[in-house]
mmCIF file with all atom_site columns, C-alpha atoms in Angstrom:
data_model
loop_
_atom_site.group_PDB
_atom_site.id
_atom_site.type_symbol
_atom_site.label_atom_id
_atom_site.label_alt_id
_atom_site.label_comp_id
_atom_site.label_asym_id
_atom_site.label_entity_id
_atom_site.label_seq_id
_atom_site.pdbx_PDB_ins_code
_atom_site.Cartn_x
_atom_site.Cartn_y
_atom_site.Cartn_z
_atom_site.occupancy
_atom_site.B_iso_or_equiv
_atom_site.pdbx_formal_charge
_atom_site.auth_seq_id
_atom_site.auth_comp_id
_atom_site.auth_asym_id
_atom_site.auth_atom_id
_atom_site.pdbx_PDB_model_num
ATOM 1   C CA . LYS A 1 1   ? 109.717 123.232 97.245  1.00 0.00 ? 1   LYS A CA 1
ATOM 2   C CA . GLN A 1 2   ? 112.384 121.276 95.473  1.00 0.00 ? 2   GLN A CA 1
ATOM 3   C CA . GLU A 1 3   ? 115.526 120.686 97.648  1.00 0.00 ? 3   GLU A CA 1
ATOM 4   C CA . VAL A 1 4   ? 118.724 119.256 95.974  1.00 0.00 ? 4   VAL A CA 1
ATOM 5   C CA . THR A 1 5   ? 121.525 117.844 98.126  1.00 0.00 ? 5   THR A CA 1
ATOM 6   C CA . GLN A 1 6   ? 125.029 116.861 96.926  1.00 0.00 ? 6   GLN A CA 1
ATOM 7   C CA . ILE A 1 7   ? 127.192 114.572 99.004  1.00 0.00 ? 7   ILE A CA 1
ATOM 8   C CA . PRO A 1 8   ? 130.106 114.677 99.670  1.00 0.00 ? 8   PRO A CA 1
ATOM 9   C CA . ALA A 1 9   ? 130.675 118.480 99.843  1.00 0.00 ? 9   ALA A CA 1
ATOM 10  C CA . ALA A 1 10  ? 134.423 117.880 98.935  1.00 0.00 ? 10  ALA A CA 1
ATOM 11  C CA . LEU A 1 11  ? 136.370 114.973 97.654  1.00 0.00 ? 11  LEU A CA 1
ATOM 12  C CA . SER A 1 12  ? 140.083 114.393 97.163  1.00 0.00 ? 12  SER A CA 1
ATOM 13  C CA . VAL A 1 13  ? 141.478 111.485 95.221  1.00 0.00 ? 13  VAL A CA 1
ATOM 14  C CA . PRO A 1 14  ? 144.860 110.402 93.634  1.00 0.00 ? 14  PRO A CA 1
ATOM 15  C CA . GLU A 1 15  ? 144.991 110.478 89.874  1.00 0.00 ? 15  GLU A CA 1
ATOM 16  C CA . GLY A 1 16  ? 143.606 107.447 88.183  1.00 0.00 ? 16  GLY A CA 1
ATOM 17  C CA . GLU A 1 17  ? 141.006 106.703 90.847  1.00 0.00 ? 17  GLU A CA 1
ATOM 18  C CA . ASN A 1 18  ? 137.302 106.700 89.826  1.00 0.00 ? 18  ASN A CA 1
ATOM 19  C CA . LEU A 1 19  ? 135.010 109.361 91.226  1.00 0.00 ? 19  LEU A CA 1
ATOM 20  C CA . VAL A 1 20  ? 131.520 108.940 92.452  1.00 0.00 ? 20  VAL A CA 1
ATOM 21  C CA . LEU A 1 21  ? 129.494 112.080 93.009  1.00 0.00 ? 21  LEU A CA 1
ATOM 22  C CA . ASN A 1 22  ? 125.846 111.845 94.514  1.00 0.00 ? 22  ASN A CA 1
ATOM 23  C CA . CYS A 1 23  ? 122.972 114.142 94.115  1.00 0.00 ? 23  CYS A CA 1
ATOM 24  C CA . SER A 1 24  ? 119.503 113.748 95.683  1.00 0.00 ? 24  SER A CA 1
ATOM 25  C CA . PHE A 1 25  ? 116.330 115.686 95.268  1.00 0.00 ? 25  PHE A CA 1
ATOM 26  C CA . THR A 1 26  ? 113.098 115.803 97.267  1.00 0.00 ? 26  THR A CA 1
ATOM 27  C CA . ASP A 1 27  ? 110.473 116.136 94.560  1.00 0.00 ? 27  ASP A CA 1
ATOM 28  C CA . SER A 1 28  ? 110.537 113.405 91.937  1.00 0.00 ? 28  SER A CA 1
ATOM 29  C CA . ALA A 1 29  ? 108.357 115.308 89.512  1.00 0.00 ? 29  ALA A CA 1
ATOM 30  C CA . ILE A 1 30  ? 111.152 116.734 87.521  1.00 0.00 ? 30  ILE A CA 1
ATOM 31  C CA . TYR A 1 31  ? 111.543 117.279 83.787  1.00 0.00 ? 31  TYR A CA 1
ATOM 32  C CA . ASN A 1 32  ? 115.217 116.594 83.604  1.00 0.00 ? 32  ASN A CA 1
ATOM 33  C CA . LEU A 1 33  ? 118.494 116.596 85.525  1.00 0.00 ? 33  LEU A CA 1
ATOM 34  C CA . GLN A 1 34  ? 121.595 118.235 84.432  1.00 0.00 ? 34  GLN A CA 1
ATOM 35  C CA . TRP A 1 35  ? 125.252 117.910 85.725  1.00 0.00 ? 35  TRP A CA 1
ATOM 36  C CA . PHE A 1 36  ? 127.506 120.942 85.387  1.00 0.00 ? 36  PHE A CA 1
ATOM 37  C CA . ARG A 1 37  ? 131.117 121.684 86.021  1.00 0.00 ? 37  ARG A CA 1
ATOM 38  C CA . GLN A 1 38  ? 132.304 124.973 87.585  1.00 0.00 ? 38  GLN A CA 1
ATOM 39  C CA . ASP A 1 39  ? 135.817 126.058 87.552  1.00 0.00 ? 39  ASP A CA 1
ATOM 40  C CA . PRO A 1 40  ? 137.068 128.870 89.832  1.00 0.00 ? 40  PRO A CA 1
ATOM 41  C CA . GLY A 1 41  ? 136.038 132.418 88.478  1.00 0.00 ? 41  GLY A CA 1
ATOM 42  C CA . LYS A 1 42  ? 134.394 130.702 85.562  1.00 0.00 ? 42  LYS A CA 1
ATOM 43  C CA . GLY A 1 43  ? 131.020 129.918 84.362  1.00 0.00 ? 43  GLY A CA 1
ATOM 44  C CA . LEU A 1 44  ? 129.211 126.617 84.315  1.00 0.00 ? 44  LEU A CA 1
ATOM 45  C CA . THR A 1 45  ? 129.786 124.018 81.781  1.00 0.00 ? 45  THR A CA 1
ATOM 46  C CA . SER A 1 46  ? 127.064 121.593 80.965  1.00 0.00 ? 46  SER A CA 1
ATOM 47  C CA . LEU A 1 47  ? 128.396 118.035 81.233  1.00 0.00 ? 47  LEU A CA 1
ATOM 48  C CA . LEU A 1 48  ? 125.294 115.777 80.823  1.00 0.00 ? 48  LEU A CA 1
ATOM 49  C CA . LEU A 1 49  ? 121.531 116.158 80.703  1.00 0.00 ? 49  LEU A CA 1
ATOM 50  C CA . ILE A 1 50  ? 119.279 113.213 81.608  1.00 0.00 ? 50  ILE A CA 1
ATOM 51  C CA . GLN A 1 51  ? 115.581 113.493 80.563  1.00 0.00 ? 51  GLN A CA 1
ATOM 52  C CA . SER A 1 52  ? 113.136 112.220 83.182  1.00 0.00 ? 52  SER A CA 1
ATOM 53  C CA . SER A 1 53  ? 112.284 109.255 80.942  1.00 0.00 ? 53  SER A CA 1
ATOM 54  C CA . GLN A 1 54  ? 116.012 108.143 80.783  1.00 0.00 ? 54  GLN A CA 1
ATOM 55  C CA . ARG A 1 55  ? 117.979 106.088 83.238  1.00 0.00 ? 55  ARG A CA 1
ATOM 56  C CA . GLU A 1 56  ? 121.496 107.253 82.181  1.00 0.00 ? 56  GLU A CA 1
ATOM 57  C CA . GLN A 1 57  ? 123.695 109.254 79.958  1.00 0.00 ? 57  GLN A CA 1
ATOM 58  C CA . THR A 1 58  ? 127.204 108.732 78.948  1.00 0.00 ? 58  THR A CA 1
ATOM 59  C CA . SER A 1 59  ? 129.887 111.108 77.540  1.00 0.00 ? 59  SER A CA 1
ATOM 60  C CA . GLY A 1 60  ? 133.565 109.877 77.340  1.00 0.00 ? 60  GLY A CA 1
ATOM 61  C CA . ARG A 1 61  ? 134.717 109.124 80.901  1.00 0.00 ? 61  ARG A CA 1
ATOM 62  C CA . LEU A 1 62  ? 131.529 110.451 82.373  1.00 0.00 ? 62  LEU A CA 1
ATOM 63  C CA . ASN A 1 63  ? 128.290 108.512 83.187  1.00 0.00 ? 63  ASN A CA 1
ATOM 64  C CA . ALA A 1 64  ? 125.303 109.824 84.872  1.00 0.00 ? 64  ALA A CA 1
ATOM 65  C CA . SER A 1 65  ? 122.509 107.667 86.172  1.00 0.00 ? 65  SER A CA 1
ATOM 66  C CA . LEU A 1 66  ? 119.124 108.847 87.284  1.00 0.00 ? 66  LEU A CA 1
ATOM 67  C CA . ASP A 1 67  ? 116.532 107.033 89.620  1.00 0.00 ? 67  ASP A CA 1
ATOM 68  C CA . LYS A 1 68  ? 113.637 109.374 89.571  1.00 0.00 ? 68  LYS A CA 1
ATOM 69  C CA . SER A 1 69  ? 111.444 107.430 91.873  1.00 0.00 ? 69  SER A CA 1
ATOM 70  C CA . SER A 1 70  ? 114.057 107.538 94.633  1.00 0.00 ? 70  SER A CA 1
ATOM 71  C CA . GLY A 1 71  ? 115.153 111.015 93.780  1.00 0.00 ? 71  GLY A CA 1
ATOM 72  C CA . ARG A 1 72  ? 118.800 110.190 93.157  1.00 0.00 ? 72  ARG A CA 1
ATOM 73  C CA . SER A 1 73  ? 121.444 110.722 90.485  1.00 0.00 ? 73  SER A CA 1
ATOM 74  C CA . THR A 1 74  ? 125.035 109.672 90.407  1.00 0.00 ? 74  THR A CA 1
ATOM 75  C CA . LEU A 1 75  ? 127.919 111.067 88.287  1.00 0.00 ? 75  LEU A CA 1
ATOM 76  C CA . TYR A 1 76  ? 130.714 108.572 87.709  1.00 0.00 ? 76  TYR A CA 1
ATOM 77  C CA . ILE A 1 77  ? 134.072 109.830 86.241  1.00 0.00 ? 77  ILE A CA 1
ATOM 78  C CA . ALA A 1 78  ? 136.418 107.080 85.387  1.00 0.00 ? 78  ALA A CA 1
ATOM 79  C CA . ALA A 1 79  ? 140.190 107.242 85.677  1.00 0.00 ? 79  ALA A CA 1
ATOM 80  C CA . SER A 1 80  ? 140.299 110.680 87.069  1.00 0.00 ? 80  SER A CA 1
ATOM 81  C CA . GLN A 1 81  ? 142.900 113.254 86.036  1.00 0.00 ? 81  GLN A CA 1
ATOM 82  C CA . PRO A 1 82  ? 144.198 116.465 87.639  1.00 0.00 ? 82  PRO A CA 1
ATOM 83  C CA . GLY A 1 83  ? 142.136 118.489 84.946  1.00 0.00 ? 83  GLY A CA 1
ATOM 84  C CA . ASP A 1 84  ? 139.033 116.903 86.449  1.00 0.00 ? 84  ASP A CA 1
ATOM 85  C CA . SER A 1 85  ? 139.541 119.106 89.570  1.00 0.00 ? 85  SER A CA 1
ATOM 86  C CA . ALA A 1 86  ? 136.543 121.572 89.791  1.00 0.00 ? 86  ALA A CA 1
ATOM 87  C CA . THR A 1 87  ? 133.154 121.879 91.485  1.00 0.00 ? 87  THR A CA 1
ATOM 88  C CA . TYR A 1 88  ? 130.467 119.652 90.045  1.00 0.00 ? 88  TYR A CA 1
ATOM 89  C CA . LEU A 1 89  ? 126.838 120.821 90.367  1.00 0.00 ? 89  LEU A CA 1
ATOM 90  C CA . CYS A 1 90  ? 123.737 118.852 90.052  1.00 0.00 ? 90  CYS A CA 1
ATOM 91  C CA . ALA A 1 91  ? 120.417 120.731 88.931  1.00 0.00 ? 91  ALA A CA 1
ATOM 92  C CA . VAL A 1 92  ? 116.931 119.340 88.465  1.00 0.00 ? 92  VAL A CA 1
ATOM 93  C CA . GLU A 1 93  ? 114.287 121.181 86.301  1.00 0.00 ? 93  GLU A CA 1
ATOM 94  C CA . ASP A 1 94  ? 110.861 121.103 87.606  1.00 0.00 ? 94  ASP A CA 1
ATOM 95  C CA . ALA A 1 95  ? 107.666 121.323 85.643  1.00 0.00 ? 95  ALA A CA 1
ATOM 96  C CA . ASP A 1 96  ? 107.664 125.143 86.055  1.00 0.00 ? 96  ASP A CA 1
ATOM 97  C CA . TYR A 1 97  ? 110.817 125.401 84.100  1.00 0.00 ? 97  TYR A CA 1
ATOM 98  C CA . LYS A 1 98  ? 113.010 126.228 87.107  1.00 0.00 ? 98  LYS A CA 1
ATOM 99  C CA . LEU A 1 99  ? 116.483 124.837 87.670  1.00 0.00 ? 99  LEU A CA 1
ATOM 100 C CA . SER A 1 100 ? 117.102 124.015 91.262  1.00 0.00 ? 100 SER A CA 1
ATOM 101 C CA . PHE A 1 101 ? 120.750 123.559 92.110  1.00 0.00 ? 101 PHE A CA 1
ATOM 102 C CA . GLY A 1 102 ? 122.694 121.696 94.774  1.00 0.00 ? 102 GLY A CA 1
ATOM 103 C CA . ALA A 1 103 ? 125.600 123.270 96.495  1.00 0.00 ? 103 ALA A CA 1
ATOM 104 C CA . GLY A 1 104 ? 128.086 121.294 94.639  1.00 0.00 ? 104 GLY A CA 1
ATOM 105 C CA . THR A 1 105 ? 130.891 118.764 95.210  1.00 0.00 ? 105 THR A CA 1
ATOM 106 C CA . THR A 1 106 ? 134.381 120.186 95.038  1.00 0.00 ? 106 THR A CA 1
ATOM 107 C CA . VAL A 1 107 ? 136.804 117.613 93.637  1.00 0.00 ? 107 VAL A CA 1
ATOM 108 C CA . THR A 1 108 ? 140.569 117.759 93.866  1.00 0.00 ? 108 THR A CA 1
ATOM 109 C CA . VAL A 1 109 ? 142.548 115.085 91.817  1.00 0.00 ? 109 VAL A CA 1
ATOM 110 C CA . ARG A 1 110 ? 146.027 114.815 93.176  1.00 0.00 ? 110 ARG A CA 1
ATOM 111 C CA . ALA A 1 111 ? 148.836 114.106 90.561  1.00 0.00 ? 111 ALA A CA 1
ATOM 112 C CA . ASP B 2 1   ? 133.098 132.232 69.774  1.00 0.00 ? 1   ASP B CA 1
ATOM 113 C CA . THR B 2 2   ? 131.646 132.354 73.194  1.00 0.00 ? 2   THR B CA 1
ATOM 114 C CA . ALA B 2 3   ? 128.094 130.949 73.348  1.00 0.00 ? 3   ALA B CA 1
ATOM 115 C CA . VAL B 2 4   ? 126.761 133.058 76.342  1.00 0.00 ? 4   VAL B CA 1
ATOM 116 C CA . SER B 2 5   ? 128.764 136.142 77.192  1.00 0.00 ? 5   SER B CA 1
ATOM 117 C CA . GLN B 2 6   ? 128.341 138.573 80.137  1.00 0.00 ? 6   GLN B CA 1
ATOM 118 C CA . THR B 2 7   ? 129.821 141.934 80.590  1.00 0.00 ? 7   THR B CA 1
ATOM 119 C CA . PRO B 2 8   ? 131.430 143.079 82.843  1.00 0.00 ? 8   PRO B CA 1
ATOM 120 C CA . LYS B 2 9   ? 133.142 140.105 84.471  1.00 0.00 ? 9   LYS B CA 1
ATOM 121 C CA . TYR B 2 10  ? 133.769 142.115 87.582  1.00 0.00 ? 10  TYR B CA 1
ATOM 122 C CA . LEU B 2 11  ? 131.923 144.956 88.987  1.00 0.00 ? 11  LEU B CA 1
ATOM 123 C CA . VAL B 2 12  ? 132.809 146.913 92.053  1.00 0.00 ? 12  VAL B CA 1
ATOM 124 C CA . THR B 2 13  ? 130.502 149.793 93.045  1.00 0.00 ? 13  THR B CA 1
ATOM 125 C CA . GLN B 2 14  ? 129.260 151.823 95.899  1.00 0.00 ? 14  GLN B CA 1
ATOM 126 C CA . MET B 2 15  ? 126.025 151.445 97.725  1.00 0.00 ? 15  MET B CA 1
ATOM 127 C CA . GLY B 2 16  ? 123.213 153.346 96.313  1.00 0.00 ? 16  GLY B CA 1
ATOM 128 C CA . ASN B 2 17  ? 124.520 153.247 92.775  1.00 0.00 ? 17  ASN B CA 1
ATOM 129 C CA . ASP B 2 18  ? 122.587 151.965 89.712  1.00 0.00 ? 18  ASP B CA 1
ATOM 130 C CA . LYS B 2 19  ? 124.344 149.484 87.516  1.00 0.00 ? 19  LYS B CA 1
ATOM 131 C CA . SER B 2 20  ? 123.578 146.980 84.572  1.00 0.00 ? 20  SER B CA 1
ATOM 132 C CA . ILE B 2 21  ? 124.997 143.579 83.577  1.00 0.00 ? 21  ILE B CA 1
ATOM 133 C CA . LYS B 2 22  ? 124.698 142.672 79.980  1.00 0.00 ? 22  LYS B CA 1
ATOM 134 C CA . CYS B 2 23  ? 124.176 139.223 78.448  1.00 0.00 ? 23  CYS B CA 1
ATOM 135 C CA . GLU B 2 24  ? 124.198 137.914 74.914  1.00 0.00 ? 24  GLU B CA 1
ATOM 136 C CA . GLN B 2 25  ? 123.719 134.479 73.555  1.00 0.00 ? 25  GLN B CA 1
ATOM 137 C CA . ASN B 2 26  ? 124.645 133.537 69.912  1.00 0.00 ? 26  ASN B CA 1
ATOM 138 C CA . LEU B 2 27  ? 123.130 130.068 70.190  1.00 0.00 ? 27  LEU B CA 1
ATOM 139 C CA . GLY B 2 28  ? 119.817 131.115 68.558  1.00 0.00 ? 28  GLY B CA 1
ATOM 140 C CA . HIS B 2 29  ? 118.005 130.110 71.731  1.00 0.00 ? 29  HIS B CA 1
ATOM 141 C CA . ASP B 2 30  ? 114.493 131.400 72.717  1.00 0.00 ? 30  ASP B CA 1
ATOM 142 C CA . THR B 2 31  ? 114.970 131.465 76.455  1.00 0.00 ? 31  THR B CA 1
ATOM 143 C CA . MET B 2 32  ? 117.241 133.231 78.760  1.00 0.00 ? 32  MET B CA 1
ATOM 144 C CA . TYR B 2 33  ? 117.658 133.320 82.475  1.00 0.00 ? 33  TYR B CA 1
ATOM 145 C CA . TRP B 2 34  ? 119.371 135.209 85.321  1.00 0.00 ? 34  TRP B CA 1
ATOM 146 C CA . TYR B 2 35  ? 120.733 133.283 88.283  1.00 0.00 ? 35  TYR B CA 1
ATOM 147 C CA . LYS B 2 36  ? 122.296 134.474 91.449  1.00 0.00 ? 36  LYS B CA 1
ATOM 148 C CA . GLN B 2 37  ? 124.968 132.590 93.325  1.00 0.00 ? 37  GLN B CA 1
ATOM 149 C CA . ASP B 2 38  ? 125.380 133.470 96.851  1.00 0.00 ? 38  ASP B CA 1
ATOM 150 C CA . SER B 2 39  ? 128.192 133.179 99.304  1.00 0.00 ? 39  SER B CA 1
ATOM 151 C CA . LYS B 2 40  ? 127.234 129.511 100.029 1.00 0.00 ? 40  LYS B CA 1
ATOM 152 C CA . LYS B 2 41  ? 127.530 128.750 96.375  1.00 0.00 ? 41  LYS B CA 1
ATOM 153 C CA . PHE B 2 42  ? 123.799 128.095 95.841  1.00 0.00 ? 42  PHE B CA 1
ATOM 154 C CA . LEU B 2 43  ? 122.510 129.107 92.481  1.00 0.00 ? 43  LEU B CA 1
ATOM 155 C CA . LYS B 2 44  ? 118.978 130.435 92.486  1.00 0.00 ? 44  LYS B CA 1
ATOM 156 C CA . ILE B 2 45  ? 116.873 131.543 89.631  1.00 0.00 ? 45  ILE B CA 1
ATOM 157 C CA . MET B 2 46  ? 115.795 135.193 89.462  1.00 0.00 ? 46  MET B CA 1
ATOM 158 C CA . PHE B 2 47  ? 114.220 135.687 86.085  1.00 0.00 ? 47  PHE B CA 1
ATOM 159 C CA . SER B 2 48  ? 113.599 133.882 82.640  1.00 0.00 ? 48  SER B CA 1
ATOM 160 C CA . TYR B 2 49  ? 112.419 135.257 79.514  1.00 0.00 ? 49  TYR B CA 1
ATOM 161 C CA . ASN B 2 50  ? 111.104 133.210 76.453  1.00 0.00 ? 50  ASN B CA 1
ATOM 162 C CA . ASN B 2 51  ? 110.845 135.110 73.283  1.00 0.00 ? 51  ASN B CA 1
ATOM 163 C CA . LYS B 2 52  ? 111.279 138.362 74.985  1.00 0.00 ? 52  LYS B CA 1
ATOM 164 C CA . GLU B 2 53  ? 108.410 137.613 77.330  1.00 0.00 ? 53  GLU B CA 1
ATOM 165 C CA . LEU B 2 54  ? 108.923 137.401 81.105  1.00 0.00 ? 54  LEU B CA 1
ATOM 166 C CA . ILE B 2 55  ? 107.995 133.855 82.101  1.00 0.00 ? 55  ILE B CA 1
ATOM 167 C CA . ILE B 2 56  ? 109.664 133.463 85.587  1.00 0.00 ? 56  ILE B CA 1
ATOM 168 C CA . ASN B 2 57  ? 109.951 136.295 88.117  1.00 0.00 ? 57  ASN B CA 1
ATOM 169 C CA . GLU B 2 58  ? 111.101 134.897 91.510  1.00 0.00 ? 58  GLU B CA 1
ATOM 170 C CA . THR B 2 59  ? 110.903 136.701 94.641  1.00 0.00 ? 59  THR B CA 1
ATOM 171 C CA . VAL B 2 60  ? 113.440 139.369 93.787  1.00 0.00 ? 60  VAL B CA 1
ATOM 172 C CA . PRO B 2 61  ? 113.400 143.141 95.066  1.00 0.00 ? 61  PRO B CA 1
ATOM 173 C CA . ASN B 2 62  ? 111.911 145.617 92.658  1.00 0.00 ? 62  ASN B CA 1
ATOM 174 C CA . ARG B 2 63  ? 115.266 147.102 92.434  1.00 0.00 ? 63  ARG B CA 1
ATOM 175 C CA . PHE B 2 64  ? 116.211 144.303 89.968  1.00 0.00 ? 64  PHE B CA 1
ATOM 176 C CA . SER B 2 65  ? 114.735 144.684 86.539  1.00 0.00 ? 65  SER B CA 1
ATOM 177 C CA . PRO B 2 66  ? 115.553 142.482 83.492  1.00 0.00 ? 66  PRO B CA 1
ATOM 178 C CA . LYS B 2 67  ? 115.267 143.924 80.023  1.00 0.00 ? 67  LYS B CA 1
ATOM 179 C CA . SER B 2 68  ? 115.108 141.833 76.887  1.00 0.00 ? 68  SER B CA 1
ATOM 180 C CA . PRO B 2 69  ? 115.663 144.033 73.730  1.00 0.00 ? 69  PRO B CA 1
ATOM 181 C CA . ASP B 2 70  ? 115.587 140.903 71.504  1.00 0.00 ? 70  ASP B CA 1
ATOM 182 C CA . LYS B 2 71  ? 115.965 137.235 71.949  1.00 0.00 ? 71  LYS B CA 1
ATOM 183 C CA . ALA B 2 72  ? 119.633 137.231 71.865  1.00 0.00 ? 72  ALA B CA 1
ATOM 184 C CA . HIS B 2 73  ? 120.005 139.719 74.807  1.00 0.00 ? 73  HIS B CA 1
ATOM 185 C CA . LEU B 2 74  ? 118.881 139.809 78.380  1.00 0.00 ? 74  LEU B CA 1
ATOM 186 C CA . ASN B 2 75  ? 120.303 142.551 80.578  1.00 0.00 ? 75  ASN B CA 1
ATOM 187 C CA . LEU B 2 76  ? 119.874 142.967 84.306  1.00 0.00 ? 76  LEU B CA 1
ATOM 188 C CA . HIS B 2 77  ? 119.563 146.418 85.746  1.00 0.00 ? 77  HIS B CA 1
ATOM 189 C CA . ILE B 2 78  ? 119.933 146.987 89.476  1.00 0.00 ? 78  ILE B CA 1
ATOM 190 C CA . ASN B 2 79  ? 118.863 150.211 91.166  1.00 0.00 ? 79  ASN B CA 1
ATOM 191 C CA . SER B 2 80  ? 120.017 151.568 94.560  1.00 0.00 ? 80  SER B CA 1
ATOM 192 C CA . LEU B 2 81  ? 122.530 148.794 95.108  1.00 0.00 ? 81  LEU B CA 1
ATOM 193 C CA . GLU B 2 82  ? 122.810 147.230 98.604  1.00 0.00 ? 82  GLU B CA 1
ATOM 194 C CA . LEU B 2 83  ? 125.637 145.365 100.332 1.00 0.00 ? 83  LEU B CA 1
ATOM 195 C CA . GLY B 2 84  ? 123.523 142.255 100.242 1.00 0.00 ? 84  GLY B CA 1
ATOM 196 C CA . ASP B 2 85  ? 123.417 142.411 96.487  1.00 0.00 ? 85  ASP B CA 1
ATOM 197 C CA . SER B 2 86  ? 127.090 141.292 96.379  1.00 0.00 ? 86  SER B CA 1
ATOM 198 C CA . ALA B 2 87  ? 127.182 138.007 94.609  1.00 0.00 ? 87  ALA B CA 1
ATOM 199 C CA . VAL B 2 88  ? 128.013 136.346 91.386  1.00 0.00 ? 88  VAL B CA 1
ATOM 200 C CA . TYR B 2 89  ? 125.250 136.599 88.682  1.00 0.00 ? 89  TYR B CA 1
ATOM 201 C CA . PHE B 2 90  ? 125.009 134.161 85.925  1.00 0.00 ? 90  PHE B CA 1
ATOM 202 C CA . CYS B 2 91  ? 123.125 134.527 82.661  1.00 0.00 ? 91  CYS B CA 1
ATOM 203 C CA . ALA B 2 92  ? 122.095 131.300 80.964  1.00 0.00 ? 92  ALA B CA 1
ATOM 204 C CA . SER B 2 93  ? 119.994 130.326 77.781  1.00 0.00 ? 93  SER B CA 1
ATOM 205 C CA . SER B 2 94  ? 118.370 127.280 76.536  1.00 0.00 ? 94  SER B CA 1
ATOM 206 C CA . GLN B 2 95  ? 116.694 126.412 73.209  1.00 0.00 ? 95  GLN B CA 1
ATOM 207 C CA . ASP B 2 96  ? 113.180 126.501 74.817  1.00 0.00 ? 96  ASP B CA 1
ATOM 208 C CA . MET B 2 97  ? 111.455 125.902 78.071  1.00 0.00 ? 97  MET B CA 1
ATOM 209 C CA . SER B 2 98  ? 108.555 123.841 76.867  1.00 0.00 ? 98  SER B CA 1
ATOM 210 C CA . PRO B 2 99  ? 108.173 120.056 77.453  1.00 0.00 ? 99  PRO B CA 1
ATOM 211 C CA . GLY B 2 100 ? 109.392 118.183 74.348  1.00 0.00 ? 100 GLY B CA 1
ATOM 212 C CA . PHE B 2 101 ? 111.951 120.828 73.507  1.00 0.00 ? 101 PHE B CA 1
ATOM 213 C CA . ASN B 2 102 ? 115.563 120.950 74.427  1.00 0.00 ? 102 ASN B CA 1
ATOM 214 C CA . THR B 2 103 ? 115.949 122.663 77.647  1.00 0.00 ? 103 THR B CA 1
ATOM 215 C CA . GLU B 2 104 ? 119.625 122.135 78.171  1.00 0.00 ? 104 GLU B CA 1
ATOM 216 C CA . ALA B 2 105 ? 120.882 125.185 79.824  1.00 0.00 ? 105 ALA B CA 1
ATOM 217 C CA . PHE B 2 106 ? 124.198 126.961 78.783  1.00 0.00 ? 106 PHE B CA 1
ATOM 218 C CA . PHE B 2 107 ? 125.707 129.510 81.127  1.00 0.00 ? 107 PHE B CA 1
ATOM 219 C CA . GLY B 2 108 ? 127.775 132.472 80.920  1.00 0.00 ? 108 GLY B CA 1
ATOM 220 C CA . GLN B 2 109 ? 131.043 133.027 82.825  1.00 0.00 ? 109 GLN B CA 1
ATOM 221 C CA . GLY B 2 110 ? 129.423 135.038 85.637  1.00 0.00 ? 110 GLY B CA 1
ATOM 222 C CA . THR B 2 111 ? 129.677 138.596 86.848  1.00 0.00 ? 111 THR B CA 1
ATOM 223 C CA . ARG B 2 112 ? 131.122 138.993 90.279  1.00 0.00 ? 112 ARG B CA 1
ATOM 224 C CA . LEU B 2 113 ? 129.352 142.048 91.844  1.00 0.00 ? 113 LEU B CA 1
ATOM 225 C CA . THR B 2 114 ? 130.860 143.629 94.880  1.00 0.00 ? 114 THR B CA 1
ATOM 226 C CA . VAL B 2 115 ? 129.050 146.437 96.639  1.00 0.00 ? 115 VAL B CA 1
ATOM 227 C CA . VAL B 2 116 ? 131.109 148.513 99.089  1.00 0.00 ? 116 VAL B CA 1
#
């Protein structure tokens, strides 16, 4: 059974600092890995999707890396802003088409 | 235009009642899902439909029944609601679910169900 862990559970940084969010998964036989953002009372917004054959994906200030063999992914957010405050969720899709989610990292960026 | 929309956003109801949550996607996707987010914030898949066909049916009580009248809709009906059903339910869609296709998932805003 796939287990996804995100560390740390919460993170508070001053504005401008770079953010590093970690995600690990137990079964490396994944189809892809997706990072989401969840704002309080709102749905999930897809940030980046990395196929199992890829090593990283970039979108603006966001960069996500994937090391499938070691079961790890890292989301980097450069030059953080107060608007980046949210919960970030990592999810892996297994060969049976199911997304398994981590519990998330709650980020607070202080102005 | 909202890509994946759920109604209602909030639902408060008494134990024993039957309720439905509706989901619609306007992305032209073939696959739709229902996820449950519990009090510990873990999201777990409940069902998935591909082209109106049930593909994934996790260990969910029979009181939960998904219905897909067409590819753009996947509704969730819950009978005889119990206190433990209180959670946030998310609908999602993806273009497809087969290897080689785009399986990036897009989520709705969630429905917060409170059973009292």
